[in-house]
Amino acid sequence: MSEAAIELVELKKYFPVSNGFGKGRSYAKAVDGISLTINKGEIVGLVGESGSGKTTLARVILRLTDITSGTVIFDGVDLSKATRAQMKDMRTRVSVVFQDPASNLNPRETVLSSIMRPLIIHGINRKDAKEMASKAMSLVKMDARYLYSYPHQLSGGQLQRIAIARALVMNPKVMILDEPTSALDISVQAQILNLLLDLQEQLGLTYLVITHDLNVIRYISDRIAVMYLGRLVEFGPTQEVLDNPRHPYTKGLMAASPILNPHDRGREKYMMEGEPGSLINLPSGCHFHPRCPYATERCRTEAPMDVKISELHQVNCFMAE
Ligand SMILES: Nc1ncnc2c1ncn2[C@@H]1O[C@H](COP(=O)(O)OP(=O)(O)OP(=O)(O)O)[C@@H](O)[C@H]1O
Ligand SMILES: [Mg+2]
């Protein structure tokens, strides 16, 4: 049995939203009861349309924002009950790379200062910190001379390599990559994805890769988690899910992904209609029912439970029962 790096149990994050004129409050339910286990050494890809709550989920795992309810268990430690020392330790062992290369680095600082900052904060002396920064640069295959550059002097691909170096400098076990290649040219995207795959193997890392691009998921991830309006609708081994998607939303995403399946040309495609709904006024029953061509009365009134399709493949849909 594989060991869990991260376990999420019924995790919820609701943002209070003012209704104006003191009419009380409602909530944007960005993460609405997500349970998910990421095993050590695996790559899980999280996919879903804009606004489905992916970045919020990452921020909750990283404890950049408070949890509304539920639990994050990191390497066996329940973070809601963690001591200060355990929390500090967790912060060095989980790192993050965000989408926009520039937002990962301070524009007024040299690359060296940006990479060294987390080390200095953790009380490492400057000489050792500099050595660790140089080592991180060689891991991402960047010449050490770039340590003295400023962000504006570097290309998007170089900046993203440096953001990865910065995320690696504390020797993390887990990396959360939020749209790591979305801002890059297609050719540079491939280089960064290959670098990430090499690093994962070389350092035995665990990744949660967030993207709206199914091609990225197919290329990089062992398992795929599909998120729709704050909930997981399908989760399973990447190839199995892409070969045999069971949730209508997963099917819709695949149909909307132009180069995913060149062999599918000509096969009847079902195009998803409408916009993802609002997290504030969530549909009753199954969140996807207003866009689902197969929705029945039951879908409008009752929320489906997860159904196991196989040992590792689960789907949140009545049709799978
Ligand atoms: N700090 C906040 N305060 C209030 N609402 C927020 C906050 N952060 C996020 N939200 C709400 O949560 C929703 C989900 O946002 P999130 O950034 O997690 O989506 P996402 O799936 O990452 O989208 P994208 O693909 O565009 O990055 C947003 O639509 C927004 O309404
Ligand atoms: Mg996001």
JSON list of N, CA, C and O in Angstrom, two decimals, residues 217-258:
[
{"chain": "A", "resi": 217, "resn": "ILE", "atom": "N", "xyz": [-2.01, 17.55, -18.28]},
{"chain": "A", "resi": 217, "resn": "ILE", "atom": "CA", "xyz": [-2.33, 16.47, -17.35]},
{"chain": "A", "resi": 217, "resn": "ILE", "atom": "C", "xyz": [-1.95, 15.13, -17.95]},
{"chain": "A", "resi": 217, "resn": "ILE", "atom": "O", "xyz": [-1.33, 14.29, -17.30]},
{"chain": "A", "resi": 218, "resn": "ARG", "atom": "N", "xyz": [-2.34, 14.93, -19.21]},
{"chain": "A", "resi": 218, "resn": "ARG", "atom": "CA", "xyz": [-2.08, 13.64, -19.84]},
{"chain": "A", "resi": 218, "resn": "ARG", "atom": "C", "xyz": [-0.57, 13.38, -19.90]},
{"chain": "A", "resi": 218, "resn": "ARG", "atom": "O", "xyz": [-0.11, 12.27, -19.70]},
{"chain": "A", "resi": 219, "resn": "TYR", "atom": "N", "xyz": [0.19, 14.43, -20.16]},
{"chain": "A", "resi": 219, "resn": "TYR", "atom": "CA", "xyz": [1.63, 14.28, -20.32]},
{"chain": "A", "resi": 219, "resn": "TYR", "atom": "C", "xyz": [2.32, 14.00, -18.99]},
{"chain": "A", "resi": 219, "resn": "TYR", "atom": "O", "xyz": [3.26, 13.22, -18.91]},
{"chain": "A", "resi": 220, "resn": "ILE", "atom": "N", "xyz": [1.85, 14.61, -17.93]},
{"chain": "A", "resi": 220, "resn": "ILE", "atom": "CA", "xyz": [2.64, 14.64, -16.71]},
{"chain": "A", "resi": 220, "resn": "ILE", "atom": "C", "xyz": [2.08, 13.79, -15.57]},
{"chain": "A", "resi": 220, "resn": "ILE", "atom": "O", "xyz": [2.85, 13.32, -14.72]},
{"chain": "A", "resi": 221, "resn": "SER", "atom": "N", "xyz": [0.76, 13.57, -15.51]},
{"chain": "A", "resi": 221, "resn": "SER", "atom": "CA", "xyz": [0.24, 13.08, -14.23]},
{"chain": "A", "resi": 221, "resn": "SER", "atom": "C", "xyz": [-0.10, 11.60, -14.21]},
{"chain": "A", "resi": 221, "resn": "SER", "atom": "O", "xyz": [-0.49, 11.01, -15.22]},
{"chain": "A", "resi": 222, "resn": "ASP", "atom": "N", "xyz": [0.05, 10.98, -13.04]},
{"chain": "A", "resi": 222, "resn": "ASP", "atom": "CA", "xyz": [-0.32, 9.58, -12.83]},
{"chain": "A", "resi": 222, "resn": "ASP", "atom": "C", "xyz": [-1.83, 9.46, -12.63]},
{"chain": "A", "resi": 222, "resn": "ASP", "atom": "O", "xyz": [-2.46, 8.53, -13.09]},
{"chain": "A", "resi": 223, "resn": "ARG", "atom": "N", "xyz": [-2.37, 10.41, -11.86]},
{"chain": "A", "resi": 223, "resn": "ARG", "atom": "CA", "xyz": [-3.82, 10.40, -11.62]},
{"chain": "A", "resi": 223, "resn": "ARG", "atom": "C", "xyz": [-4.39, 11.77, -11.92]},
{"chain": "A", "resi": 223, "resn": "ARG", "atom": "O", "xyz": [-3.70, 12.79, -11.81]},
{"chain": "A", "resi": 224, "resn": "ILE", "atom": "N", "xyz": [-5.63, 11.79, -12.30]},
{"chain": "A", "resi": 224, "resn": "ILE", "atom": "CA", "xyz": [-6.29, 13.04, -12.65]},
{"chain": "A", "resi": 224, "resn": "ILE", "atom": "C", "xyz": [-7.50, 13.25, -11.72]},
{"chain": "A", "resi": 224, "resn": "ILE", "atom": "O", "xyz": [-8.25, 12.31, -11.45]},
{"chain": "A", "resi": 225, "resn": "ALA", "atom": "N", "xyz": [-7.62, 14.48, -11.21]},
{"chain": "A", "resi": 225, "resn": "ALA", "atom": "CA", "xyz": [-8.78, 14.85, -10.39]},
{"chain": "A", "resi": 225, "resn": "ALA", "atom": "C", "xyz": [-9.51, 15.96, -11.13]},
{"chain": "A", "resi": 225, "resn": "ALA", "atom": "O", "xyz": [-8.90, 16.95, -11.53]},
{"chain": "A", "resi": 226, "resn": "VAL", "atom": "N", "xyz": [-10.80, 15.77, -11.36]},
{"chain": "A", "resi": 226, "resn": "VAL", "atom": "CA", "xyz": [-11.58, 16.77, -12.10]},
{"chain": "A", "resi": 226, "resn": "VAL", "atom": "C", "xyz": [-12.48, 17.51, -11.13]},
{"chain": "A", "resi": 226, "resn": "VAL", "atom": "O", "xyz": [-13.25, 16.90, -10.39]},
{"chain": "A", "resi": 227, "resn": "MET", "atom": "N", "xyz": [-12.38, 18.83, -11.14]},
{"chain": "A", "resi": 227, "resn": "MET", "atom": "CA", "xyz": [-13.11, 19.65, -10.17]},
{"chain": "A", "resi": 227, "resn": "MET", "atom": "C", "xyz": [-14.15, 20.49, -10.89]},
{"chain": "A", "resi": 227, "resn": "MET", "atom": "O", "xyz": [-13.88, 21.07, -11.93]},
{"chain": "A", "resi": 228, "resn": "TYR", "atom": "N", "xyz": [-15.34, 20.54, -10.31]},
{"chain": "A", "resi": 228, "resn": "TYR", "atom": "CA", "xyz": [-16.40, 21.40, -10.87]},
{"chain": "A", "resi": 228, "resn": "TYR", "atom": "C", "xyz": [-17.10, 22.12, -9.73]},
{"chain": "A", "resi": 228, "resn": "TYR", "atom": "O", "xyz": [-17.63, 21.47, -8.82]},
{"chain": "A", "resi": 229, "resn": "LEU", "atom": "N", "xyz": [-17.11, 23.42, -9.76]},
{"chain": "A", "resi": 229, "resn": "LEU", "atom": "CA", "xyz": [-17.76, 24.24, -8.73]},
{"chain": "A", "resi": 229, "resn": "LEU", "atom": "C", "xyz": [-17.52, 23.71, -7.31]},
{"chain": "A", "resi": 229, "resn": "LEU", "atom": "O", "xyz": [-18.47, 23.38, -6.60]},
{"chain": "A", "resi": 230, "resn": "GLY", "atom": "N", "xyz": [-16.27, 23.65, -6.94]},
{"chain": "A", "resi": 230, "resn": "GLY", "atom": "CA", "xyz": [-15.92, 23.34, -5.56]},
{"chain": "A", "resi": 230, "resn": "GLY", "atom": "C", "xyz": [-15.91, 21.88, -5.18]},
{"chain": "A", "resi": 230, "resn": "GLY", "atom": "O", "xyz": [-15.56, 21.53, -4.05]},
{"chain": "A", "resi": 231, "resn": "ARG", "atom": "N", "xyz": [-16.34, 20.99, -6.12]},
{"chain": "A", "resi": 231, "resn": "ARG", "atom": "CA", "xyz": [-16.38, 19.57, -5.78]},
{"chain": "A", "resi": 231, "resn": "ARG", "atom": "C", "xyz": [-15.57, 18.73, -6.77]},
{"chain": "A", "resi": 231, "resn": "ARG", "atom": "O", "xyz": [-15.42, 19.12, -7.93]},
{"chain": "A", "resi": 232, "resn": "LEU", "atom": "N", "xyz": [-15.10, 17.57, -6.31]},
{"chain": "A", "resi": 232, "resn": "LEU", "atom": "CA", "xyz": [-14.45, 16.63, -7.22]},
{"chain": "A", "resi": 232, "resn": "LEU", "atom": "C", "xyz": [-15.53, 15.81, -7.90]},
{"chain": "A", "resi": 232, "resn": "LEU", "atom": "O", "xyz": [-16.37, 15.22, -7.23]},
{"chain": "A", "resi": 233, "resn": "VAL", "atom": "N", "xyz": [-15.52, 15.80, -9.23]},
{"chain": "A", "resi": 233, "resn": "VAL", "atom": "CA", "xyz": [-16.53, 15.01, -9.91]},
{"chain": "A", "resi": 233, "resn": "VAL", "atom": "C", "xyz": [-15.99, 13.68, -10.43]},
{"chain": "A", "resi": 233, "resn": "VAL", "atom": "O", "xyz": [-16.74, 12.74, -10.63]},
{"chain": "A", "resi": 234, "resn": "GLU", "atom": "N", "xyz": [-14.68, 13.62, -10.64]},
{"chain": "A", "resi": 234, "resn": "GLU", "atom": "CA", "xyz": [-14.09, 12.35, -11.09]},
{"chain": "A", "resi": 234, "resn": "GLU", "atom": "C", "xyz": [-12.63, 12.32, -10.68]},
{"chain": "A", "resi": 234, "resn": "GLU", "atom": "O", "xyz": [-11.94, 13.34, -10.68]},
{"chain": "A", "resi": 235, "resn": "PHE", "atom": "N", "xyz": [-12.15, 11.13, -10.32]},
{"chain": "A", "resi": 235, "resn": "PHE", "atom": "CA", "xyz": [-10.76, 10.98, -9.87]},
{"chain": "A", "resi": 235, "resn": "PHE", "atom": "C", "xyz": [-10.31, 9.57, -10.22]},
{"chain": "A", "resi": 235, "resn": "PHE", "atom": "O", "xyz": [-11.02, 8.61, -9.96]},
{"chain": "A", "resi": 236, "resn": "GLY", "atom": "N", "xyz": [-9.15, 9.47, -10.85]},
{"chain": "A", "resi": 236, "resn": "GLY", "atom": "CA", "xyz": [-8.68, 8.13, -11.19]},
{"chain": "A", "resi": 236, "resn": "GLY", "atom": "C", "xyz": [-7.38, 8.17, -11.96]},
{"chain": "A", "resi": 236, "resn": "GLY", "atom": "O", "xyz": [-6.85, 9.27, -12.26]},
{"chain": "A", "resi": 237, "resn": "PRO", "atom": "N", "xyz": [-6.83, 6.99, -12.31]},
{"chain": "A", "resi": 237, "resn": "PRO", "atom": "CA", "xyz": [-5.60, 6.93, -13.10]},
{"chain": "A", "resi": 237, "resn": "PRO", "atom": "C", "xyz": [-5.81, 7.68, -14.43]},
{"chain": "A", "resi": 237, "resn": "PRO", "atom": "O", "xyz": [-6.85, 7.51, -15.07]},
{"chain": "A", "resi": 238, "resn": "THR", "atom": "N", "xyz": [-4.82, 8.48, -14.81]},
{"chain": "A", "resi": 238, "resn": "THR", "atom": "CA", "xyz": [-4.99, 9.40, -15.94]},
{"chain": "A", "resi": 238, "resn": "THR", "atom": "C", "xyz": [-5.46, 8.67, -17.20]},
{"chain": "A", "resi": 238, "resn": "THR", "atom": "O", "xyz": [-6.46, 9.05, -17.82]},
{"chain": "A", "resi": 239, "resn": "GLN", "atom": "N", "xyz": [-4.74, 7.60, -17.55]},
{"chain": "A", "resi": 239, "resn": "GLN", "atom": "CA", "xyz": [-5.07, 6.93, -18.81]},
{"chain": "A", "resi": 239, "resn": "GLN", "atom": "C", "xyz": [-6.48, 6.35, -18.76]},
{"chain": "A", "resi": 239, "resn": "GLN", "atom": "O", "xyz": [-7.26, 6.46, -19.70]},
{"chain": "A", "resi": 240, "resn": "GLU", "atom": "N", "xyz": [-6.81, 5.75, -17.60]},
{"chain": "A", "resi": 240, "resn": "GLU", "atom": "CA", "xyz": [-8.13, 5.13, -17.46]},
{"chain": "A", "resi": 240, "resn": "GLU", "atom": "C", "xyz": [-9.25, 6.18, -17.61]},
{"chain": "A", "resi": 240, "resn": "GLU", "atom": "O", "xyz": [-10.25, 5.95, -18.29]},
{"chain": "A", "resi": 241, "resn": "VAL", "atom": "N", "xyz": [-9.04, 7.33, -16.96]},
{"chain": "A", "resi": 241, "resn": "VAL", "atom": "CA", "xyz": [-10.08, 8.37, -17.01]},
{"chain": "A", "resi": 241, "resn": "VAL", "atom": "C", "xyz": [-10.18, 8.94, -18.43]},
{"chain": "A", "resi": 241, "resn": "VAL", "atom": "O", "xyz": [-11.28, 9.16, -18.94]},
{"chain": "A", "resi": 242, "resn": "LEU", "atom": "N", "xyz": [-9.04, 9.17, -19.07]},
{"chain": "A", "resi": 242, "resn": "LEU", "atom": "CA", "xyz": [-9.09, 9.77, -20.41]},
{"chain": "A", "resi": 242, "resn": "LEU", "atom": "C", "xyz": [-9.63, 8.77, -21.44]},
{"chain": "A", "resi": 242, "resn": "LEU", "atom": "O", "xyz": [-10.28, 9.15, -22.41]},
{"chain": "A", "resi": 243, "resn": "ASP", "atom": "N", "xyz": [-9.36, 7.47, -21.23]},
{"chain": "A", "resi": 243, "resn": "ASP", "atom": "CA", "xyz": [-9.90, 6.46, -22.15]},
{"chain": "A", "resi": 243, "resn": "ASP", "atom": "C", "xyz": [-11.38, 6.22, -21.90]},
{"chain": "A", "resi": 243, "resn": "ASP", "atom": "O", "xyz": [-12.12, 5.86, -22.80]},
{"chain": "A", "resi": 244, "resn": "ASN", "atom": "N", "xyz": [-11.79, 6.36, -20.65]},
{"chain": "A", "resi": 244, "resn": "ASN", "atom": "CA", "xyz": [-13.15, 6.00, -20.28]},
{"chain": "A", "resi": 244, "resn": "ASN", "atom": "C", "xyz": [-13.72, 7.01, -19.28]},
{"chain": "A", "resi": 244, "resn": "ASN", "atom": "O", "xyz": [-13.97, 6.67, -18.13]},
{"chain": "A", "resi": 245, "resn": "PRO", "atom": "N", "xyz": [-13.87, 8.28, -19.74]},
{"chain": "A", "resi": 245, "resn": "PRO", "atom": "CA", "xyz": [-14.39, 9.28, -18.81]},
{"chain": "A", "resi": 245, "resn": "PRO", "atom": "C", "xyz": [-15.83, 8.95, -18.46]},
{"chain": "A", "resi": 245, "resn": "PRO", "atom": "O", "xyz": [-16.60, 8.58, -19.33]},
{"chain": "A", "resi": 246, "resn": "ARG", "atom": "N", "xyz": [-16.20, 9.05, -17.19]},
{"chain": "A", "resi": 246, "resn": "ARG", "atom": "CA", "xyz": [-17.53, 8.63, -16.80]},
{"chain": "A", "resi": 246, "resn": "ARG", "atom": "C", "xyz": [-18.42, 9.80, -16.39]},
{"chain": "A", "resi": 246, "resn": "ARG", "atom": "O", "xyz": [-19.63, 9.69, -16.39]},
{"chain": "A", "resi": 247, "resn": "HIS", "atom": "N", "xyz": [-17.81, 10.93, -16.00]},
{"chain": "A", "resi": 247, "resn": "HIS", "atom": "CA", "xyz": [-18.65, 12.07, -15.64]},
{"chain": "A", "resi": 247, "resn": "HIS", "atom": "C", "xyz": [-18.90, 12.92, -16.88]},
{"chain": "A", "resi": 247, "resn": "HIS", "atom": "O", "xyz": [-17.97, 13.18, -17.65]},
{"chain": "A", "resi": 248, "resn": "PRO", "atom": "N", "xyz": [-20.16, 13.36, -17.09]},
{"chain": "A", "resi": 248, "resn": "PRO", "atom": "CA", "xyz": [-20.44, 14.19, -18.27]},
{"chain": "A", "resi": 248, "resn": "PRO", "atom": "C", "xyz": [-19.55, 15.43, -18.34]},
{"chain": "A", "resi": 248, "resn": "PRO", "atom": "O", "xyz": [-19.20, 15.88, -19.43]},
{"chain": "A", "resi": 249, "resn": "TYR", "atom": "N", "xyz": [-19.15, 15.96, -17.17]},
{"chain": "A", "resi": 249, "resn": "TYR", "atom": "CA", "xyz": [-18.28, 17.14, -17.20]},
{"chain": "A", "resi": 249, "resn": "TYR", "atom": "C", "xyz": [-16.89, 16.78, -17.73]},
{"chain": "A", "resi": 249, "resn": "TYR", "atom": "O", "xyz": [-16.31, 17.53, -18.52]},
{"chain": "A", "resi": 250, "resn": "THR", "atom": "N", "xyz": [-16.37, 15.63, -17.32]},
{"chain": "A", "resi": 250, "resn": "THR", "atom": "CA", "xyz": [-15.06, 15.20, -17.83]},
{"chain": "A", "resi": 250, "resn": "THR", "atom": "C", "xyz": [-15.15, 15.02, -19.35]},
{"chain": "A", "resi": 250, "resn": "THR", "atom": "O", "xyz": [-14.27, 15.44, -20.09]},
{"chain": "A", "resi": 251, "resn": "LYS", "atom": "N", "xyz": [-16.25, 14.43, -19.81]},
{"chain": "A", "resi": 251, "resn": "LYS", "atom": "CA", "xyz": [-16.45, 14.24, -21.25]},
{"chain": "A", "resi": 251, "resn": "LYS", "atom": "C", "xyz": [-16.48, 15.59, -21.96]},
{"chain": "A", "resi": 251, "resn": "LYS", "atom": "O", "xyz": [-15.90, 15.76, -23.03]},
{"chain": "A", "resi": 252, "resn": "GLY", "atom": "N", "xyz": [-17.17, 16.54, -21.34]},
{"chain": "A", "resi": 252, "resn": "GLY", "atom": "CA", "xyz": [-17.28, 17.88, -21.93]},
{"chain": "A", "resi": 252, "resn": "GLY", "atom": "C", "xyz": [-15.92, 18.55, -22.01]},
{"chain": "A", "resi": 252, "resn": "GLY", "atom": "O", "xyz": [-15.57, 19.16, -23.03]},
{"chain": "A", "resi": 253, "resn": "LEU", "atom": "N", "xyz": [-15.12, 18.42, -20.96]},
{"chain": "A", "resi": 253, "resn": "LEU", "atom": "CA", "xyz": [-13.78, 19.02, -20.97]},
{"chain": "A", "resi": 253, "resn": "LEU", "atom": "C", "xyz": [-12.93, 18.39, -22.06]},
{"chain": "A", "resi": 253, "resn": "LEU", "atom": "O", "xyz": [-12.18, 19.07, -22.75]},
{"chain": "A", "resi": 254, "resn": "MET", "atom": "N", "xyz": [-13.06, 17.08, -22.20]},
{"chain": "A", "resi": 254, "resn": "MET", "atom": "CA", "xyz": [-12.26, 16.39, -23.22]},
{"chain": "A", "resi": 254, "resn": "MET", "atom": "C", "xyz": [-12.68, 16.80, -24.62]},
{"chain": "A", "resi": 254, "resn": "MET", "atom": "O", "xyz": [-11.84, 17.00, -25.49]},
{"chain": "A", "resi": 255, "resn": "ALA", "atom": "N", "xyz": [-13.98, 16.97, -24.81]},
{"chain": "A", "resi": 255, "resn": "ALA", "atom": "CA", "xyz": [-14.46, 17.38, -26.13]},
{"chain": "A", "resi": 255, "resn": "ALA", "atom": "C", "xyz": [-13.97, 18.79, -26.46]},
{"chain": "A", "resi": 255, "resn": "ALA", "atom": "O", "xyz": [-13.73, 19.13, -27.61]},
{"chain": "A", "resi": 256, "resn": "ALA", "atom": "N", "xyz": [-13.77, 19.59, -25.41]},
{"chain": "A", "resi": 256, "resn": "ALA", "atom": "CA", "xyz": [-13.35, 20.97, -25.63]},
{"chain": "A", "resi": 256, "resn": "ALA", "atom": "C", "xyz": [-11.84, 21.10, -25.78]},
{"chain": "A", "resi": 256, "resn": "ALA", "atom": "O", "xyz": [-11.32, 22.17, -26.01]},
{"chain": "A", "resi": 257, "resn": "SER", "atom": "N", "xyz": [-11.13, 19.99, -25.62]},
{"chain": "A", "resi": 257, "resn": "SER", "atom": "CA", "xyz": [-9.66, 20.03, -25.69]},
{"chain": "A", "resi": 257, "resn": "SER", "atom": "C", "xyz": [-9.22, 19.61, -27.09]},
{"chain": "A", "resi": 257, "resn": "SER", "atom": "O", "xyz": [-9.27, 18.44, -27.43]},
{"chain": "A", "resi": 258, "resn": "PRO", "atom": "N", "xyz": [-8.82, 20.58, -27.93]},
{"chain": "A", "resi": 258, "resn": "PRO", "atom": "CA", "xyz": [-8.69, 20.33, -29.37]},
{"chain": "A", "resi": 258, "resn": "PRO", "atom": "C", "xyz": [-7.70, 19.25, -29.77]},
{"chain": "A", "resi": 258, "resn": "PRO", "atom": "O", "xyz": [-8.00, 18.47, -30.65]}
]
